[in-house]
């Protein structure tokens, strides 16, 4: 139950860091389940689907957002967000790519799987999807 977790874990300390939990959407509860401004609707697990977004993993620590943009330049305009360690500022080896539309993301998912970026092959997935064995 999300409410129970919110009540019991908000402010808890994990690995020496204090957690701050909040509801998605800045604390606003979405009472209209069909109101999805980002497109794509909701999946079976209730998570918001973003068909134009892909997870990118297995990145070299040396890979930059510009490296990712260059590797995917033939797909068109993309937005890249690489996740960095809060303390060191170093890349954590994964991030997200947002494409201009869902068809471009689908094309990249199938055509760019394993593309080498900064000397290492990347892994592409739908956000929230479990890696396939």
PDB file of C-alpha atoms in Angstrom:
ATOM      1  CA  UNK A   1       0.000   0.000   0.000  1.00  0.00           C
ATOM      2  CA  UNK A   2       1.575   3.242  -1.174  1.00  0.00           C
ATOM      3  CA  UNK A   3       0.020   5.334   1.588  1.00  0.00           C
ATOM      4  CA  UNK A   4       1.480   3.050   4.264  1.00  0.00           C
ATOM      5  CA  UNK A   5       4.949   3.279   2.700  1.00  0.00           C
ATOM      6  CA  UNK A   6       4.616   7.047   2.452  1.00  0.00           C
ATOM      7  CA  UNK A   7       3.684   7.285   6.151  1.00  0.00           C
ATOM      8  CA  UNK A   8       6.299   4.856   7.452  1.00  0.00           C
ATOM      9  CA  UNK A   9       9.300   5.579   5.199  1.00  0.00           C
ATOM     10  CA  UNK A  10       9.146   9.347   4.696  1.00  0.00           C
ATOM     11  CA  UNK A  11      12.118  10.704   6.631  1.00  0.00           C
ATOM     12  CA  UNK A  12      13.664   7.261   7.229  1.00  0.00           C
ATOM     13  CA  UNK A  13      17.432   6.953   7.036  1.00  0.00           C
ATOM     14  CA  UNK A  14      18.842   4.551   4.449  1.00  0.00           C
ATOM     15  CA  UNK A  15      22.593   4.082   4.053  1.00  0.00           C
ATOM     16  CA  UNK A  16      23.222   7.229   6.058  1.00  0.00           C
ATOM     17  CA  UNK A  17      20.883   9.392   3.973  1.00  0.00           C
ATOM     18  CA  UNK A  18      17.497  10.715   4.973  1.00  0.00           C
ATOM     19  CA  UNK A  19      14.722   9.804   2.502  1.00  0.00           C
ATOM     20  CA  UNK A  20      12.088  12.260   1.364  1.00  0.00           C
ATOM     21  CA  UNK A  21       9.047  10.574  -0.149  1.00  0.00           C
ATOM     22  CA  UNK A  22       6.195  12.319  -1.886  1.00  0.00           C
ATOM     23  CA  UNK A  23       3.394  11.395  -4.218  1.00  0.00           C
ATOM     24  CA  UNK A  24       4.132  11.633  -7.926  1.00  0.00           C
ATOM     25  CA  UNK A  25       3.025  14.992  -9.255  1.00  0.00           C
ATOM     26  CA  UNK A  26       4.347  17.077  -6.359  1.00  0.00           C
ATOM     27  CA  UNK A  27       1.910  15.757  -3.782  1.00  0.00           C
ATOM     28  CA  UNK A  28      -1.238  16.181  -5.852  1.00  0.00           C
ATOM     29  CA  UNK A  29      -3.368  13.095  -6.003  1.00  0.00           C
ATOM     30  CA  UNK A  30      -4.640  12.442  -9.506  1.00  0.00           C
ATOM     31  CA  UNK A  31      -8.309  11.752  -9.076  1.00  0.00           C
ATOM     32  CA  UNK A  32      -8.913  11.472 -12.817  1.00  0.00           C
ATOM     33  CA  UNK A  33      -7.079   8.306 -13.879  1.00  0.00           C
ATOM     34  CA  UNK A  34      -7.567   9.164 -17.562  1.00  0.00           C
ATOM     35  CA  UNK A  35      -5.854  12.549 -17.252  1.00  0.00           C
ATOM     36  CA  UNK A  36      -2.393  11.771 -18.607  1.00  0.00           C
ATOM     37  CA  UNK A  37      -0.768  14.855 -20.050  1.00  0.00           C
ATOM     38  CA  UNK A  38       2.399  13.011 -21.093  1.00  0.00           C
ATOM     39  CA  UNK A  39       0.647  10.635 -23.471  1.00  0.00           C
ATOM     40  CA  UNK A  40       0.686   6.889 -23.683  1.00  0.00           C
ATOM     41  CA  UNK A  41      -1.839   6.185 -20.917  1.00  0.00           C
ATOM     42  CA  UNK A  42      -1.085   3.932 -17.986  1.00  0.00           C
ATOM     43  CA  UNK A  43       0.295   0.425 -18.002  1.00  0.00           C
ATOM     44  CA  UNK A  44      -1.241  -2.538 -16.228  1.00  0.00           C
ATOM     45  CA  UNK A  45       0.783  -1.729 -13.109  1.00  0.00           C
ATOM     46  CA  UNK A  46      -0.619   1.829 -13.001  1.00  0.00           C
ATOM     47  CA  UNK A  47       2.638   3.510 -14.027  1.00  0.00           C
ATOM     48  CA  UNK A  48       2.510   6.294 -16.589  1.00  0.00           C
ATOM     49  CA  UNK A  49       3.700   5.061 -19.966  1.00  0.00           C
ATOM     50  CA  UNK A  50       5.895   7.332 -22.073  1.00  0.00           C
ATOM     51  CA  UNK A  51       6.203   5.667 -25.473  1.00  0.00           C
ATOM     52  CA  UNK A  52       8.636   8.302 -26.733  1.00  0.00           C
ATOM     53  CA  UNK A  53      11.147   7.598 -23.915  1.00  0.00           C
ATOM     54  CA  UNK A  54      13.787   4.866 -23.591  1.00  0.00           C
ATOM     55  CA  UNK A  55      16.082   3.800 -20.765  1.00  0.00           C
ATOM     56  CA  UNK A  56      19.740   3.586 -21.828  1.00  0.00           C
ATOM     57  CA  UNK A  57      22.099   1.499 -19.718  1.00  0.00           C
ATOM     58  CA  UNK A  58      25.525  -0.142 -19.704  1.00  0.00           C
ATOM     59  CA  UNK A  59      27.103   3.212 -20.544  1.00  0.00           C
ATOM     60  CA  UNK A  60      30.775   3.850 -19.996  1.00  0.00           C
ATOM     61  CA  UNK A  61      31.445   6.206 -17.075  1.00  0.00           C
ATOM     62  CA  UNK A  62      33.158   8.414 -19.670  1.00  0.00           C
ATOM     63  CA  UNK A  63      30.060   8.709 -21.893  1.00  0.00           C
ATOM     64  CA  UNK A  64      28.570  12.197 -22.139  1.00  0.00           C
ATOM     65  CA  UNK A  65      25.145  13.423 -23.240  1.00  0.00           C
ATOM     66  CA  UNK A  66      26.800  14.683 -26.432  1.00  0.00           C
ATOM     67  CA  UNK A  67      28.199  11.178 -27.087  1.00  0.00           C
ATOM     68  CA  UNK A  68      24.672   9.752 -26.830  1.00  0.00           C
ATOM     69  CA  UNK A  69      23.247  12.480 -29.094  1.00  0.00           C
ATOM     70  CA  UNK A  70      25.946  11.750 -31.680  1.00  0.00           C
ATOM     71  CA  UNK A  71      25.266   7.993 -31.596  1.00  0.00           C
ATOM     72  CA  UNK A  72      21.523   8.543 -32.162  1.00  0.00           C
ATOM     73  CA  UNK A  73      21.761  11.515 -34.565  1.00  0.00           C
ATOM     74  CA  UNK A  74      20.189   9.599 -37.472  1.00  0.00           C
ATOM     75  CA  UNK A  75      16.986   9.036 -35.489  1.00  0.00           C
ATOM     76  CA  UNK A  76      16.451  12.788 -35.252  1.00  0.00           C
ATOM     77  CA  UNK A  77      16.206  15.288 -32.432  1.00  0.00           C
ATOM     78  CA  UNK A  78      16.491  13.739 -28.970  1.00  0.00           C
ATOM     79  CA  UNK A  79      16.681  14.874 -25.357  1.00  0.00           C
ATOM     80  CA  UNK A  80      19.271  13.034 -23.228  1.00  0.00           C
ATOM     81  CA  UNK A  81      19.380  12.823 -19.449  1.00  0.00           C
ATOM     82  CA  UNK A  82      22.299  10.894 -17.950  1.00  0.00           C
ATOM     83  CA  UNK A  83      21.975  10.103 -14.259  1.00  0.00           C
ATOM     84  CA  UNK A  84      24.886  11.235 -12.116  1.00  0.00           C
ATOM     85  CA  UNK A  85      25.991  10.395  -8.603  1.00  0.00           C
ATOM     86  CA  UNK A  86      24.749  13.045  -6.209  1.00  0.00           C
ATOM     87  CA  UNK A  87      28.032  13.294  -4.293  1.00  0.00           C
ATOM     88  CA  UNK A  88      30.728  12.803  -6.939  1.00  0.00           C
ATOM     89  CA  UNK A  89      28.875  14.112 -10.000  1.00  0.00           C
ATOM     90  CA  UNK A  90      30.122  11.119 -11.983  1.00  0.00           C
ATOM     91  CA  UNK A  91      27.898   9.237 -14.405  1.00  0.00           C
ATOM     92  CA  UNK A  92      26.111   6.214 -12.944  1.00  0.00           C
ATOM     93  CA  UNK A  93      26.178   4.505 -16.353  1.00  0.00           C
ATOM     94  CA  UNK A  94      22.536   4.939 -17.309  1.00  0.00           C
ATOM     95  CA  UNK A  95      19.981   7.541 -18.282  1.00  0.00           C
ATOM     96  CA  UNK A  96      16.985   8.301 -20.469  1.00  0.00           C
ATOM     97  CA  UNK A  97      16.501   9.367 -24.067  1.00  0.00           C
ATOM     98  CA  UNK A  98      13.320  11.144 -25.152  1.00  0.00           C
ATOM     99  CA  UNK A  99      12.552  11.047 -28.868  1.00  0.00           C
ATOM    100  CA  UNK A 100      10.323  13.354 -30.907  1.00  0.00           C
ATOM    101  CA  UNK A 101       7.653  10.637 -31.100  1.00  0.00           C
ATOM    102  CA  UNK A 102       6.964   7.012 -30.198  1.00  0.00           C
ATOM    103  CA  UNK A 103       7.860   5.685 -33.655  1.00  0.00           C
ATOM    104  CA  UNK A 104      11.380   7.125 -33.382  1.00  0.00           C
ATOM    105  CA  UNK A 105      11.802   5.487 -29.958  1.00  0.00           C
ATOM    106  CA  UNK A 106      10.597   2.167 -31.359  1.00  0.00           C
ATOM    107  CA  UNK A 107      13.032   2.458 -34.283  1.00  0.00           C
ATOM    108  CA  UNK A 108      15.919   3.155 -31.916  1.00  0.00           C
ATOM    109  CA  UNK A 109      14.923   0.316 -29.573  1.00  0.00           C
ATOM    110  CA  UNK A 110      15.264  -2.187 -32.416  1.00  0.00           C
ATOM    111  CA  UNK A 111      18.013  -0.627 -34.551  1.00  0.00           C
ATOM    112  CA  UNK A 112      20.393   0.825 -31.960  1.00  0.00           C
ATOM    113  CA  UNK A 113      20.490  -1.959 -29.343  1.00  0.00           C
ATOM    114  CA  UNK A 114      24.170  -2.517 -28.445  1.00  0.00           C
ATOM    115  CA  UNK A 115      25.377   0.630 -30.205  1.00  0.00           C
ATOM    116  CA  UNK A 116      28.854   1.526 -29.032  1.00  0.00           C
ATOM    117  CA  UNK A 117      29.049   4.788 -27.108  1.00  0.00           C
ATOM    118  CA  UNK A 118      32.387   5.938 -25.651  1.00  0.00           C
ATOM    119  CA  UNK A 119      33.846   2.465 -26.255  1.00  0.00           C
ATOM    120  CA  UNK A 120      31.047   0.389 -24.716  1.00  0.00           C
ATOM    121  CA  UNK A 121      27.871  -1.182 -26.133  1.00  0.00           C
ATOM    122  CA  UNK A 122      24.684   0.266 -24.652  1.00  0.00           C
ATOM    123  CA  UNK A 123      21.447  -1.435 -23.619  1.00  0.00           C
ATOM    124  CA  UNK A 124      18.070   0.074 -24.540  1.00  0.00           C
ATOM    125  CA  UNK A 125      14.763  -0.700 -22.823  1.00  0.00           C
ATOM    126  CA  UNK A 126      11.384   0.785 -22.154  1.00  0.00           C
ATOM    127  CA  UNK A 127      11.506   2.583 -18.767  1.00  0.00           C
ATOM    128  CA  UNK A 128      10.349   0.271 -15.991  1.00  0.00           C
ATOM    129  CA  UNK A 129      10.776  -2.843 -18.147  1.00  0.00           C
ATOM    130  CA  UNK A 130      12.682  -5.725 -16.601  1.00  0.00           C
ATOM    131  CA  UNK A 131      15.890  -6.615 -18.500  1.00  0.00           C
ATOM    132  CA  UNK A 132      15.473  -9.703 -20.648  1.00  0.00           C
ATOM    133  CA  UNK A 133      17.755 -12.614 -19.729  1.00  0.00           C
TER     134      UNK A 133
END
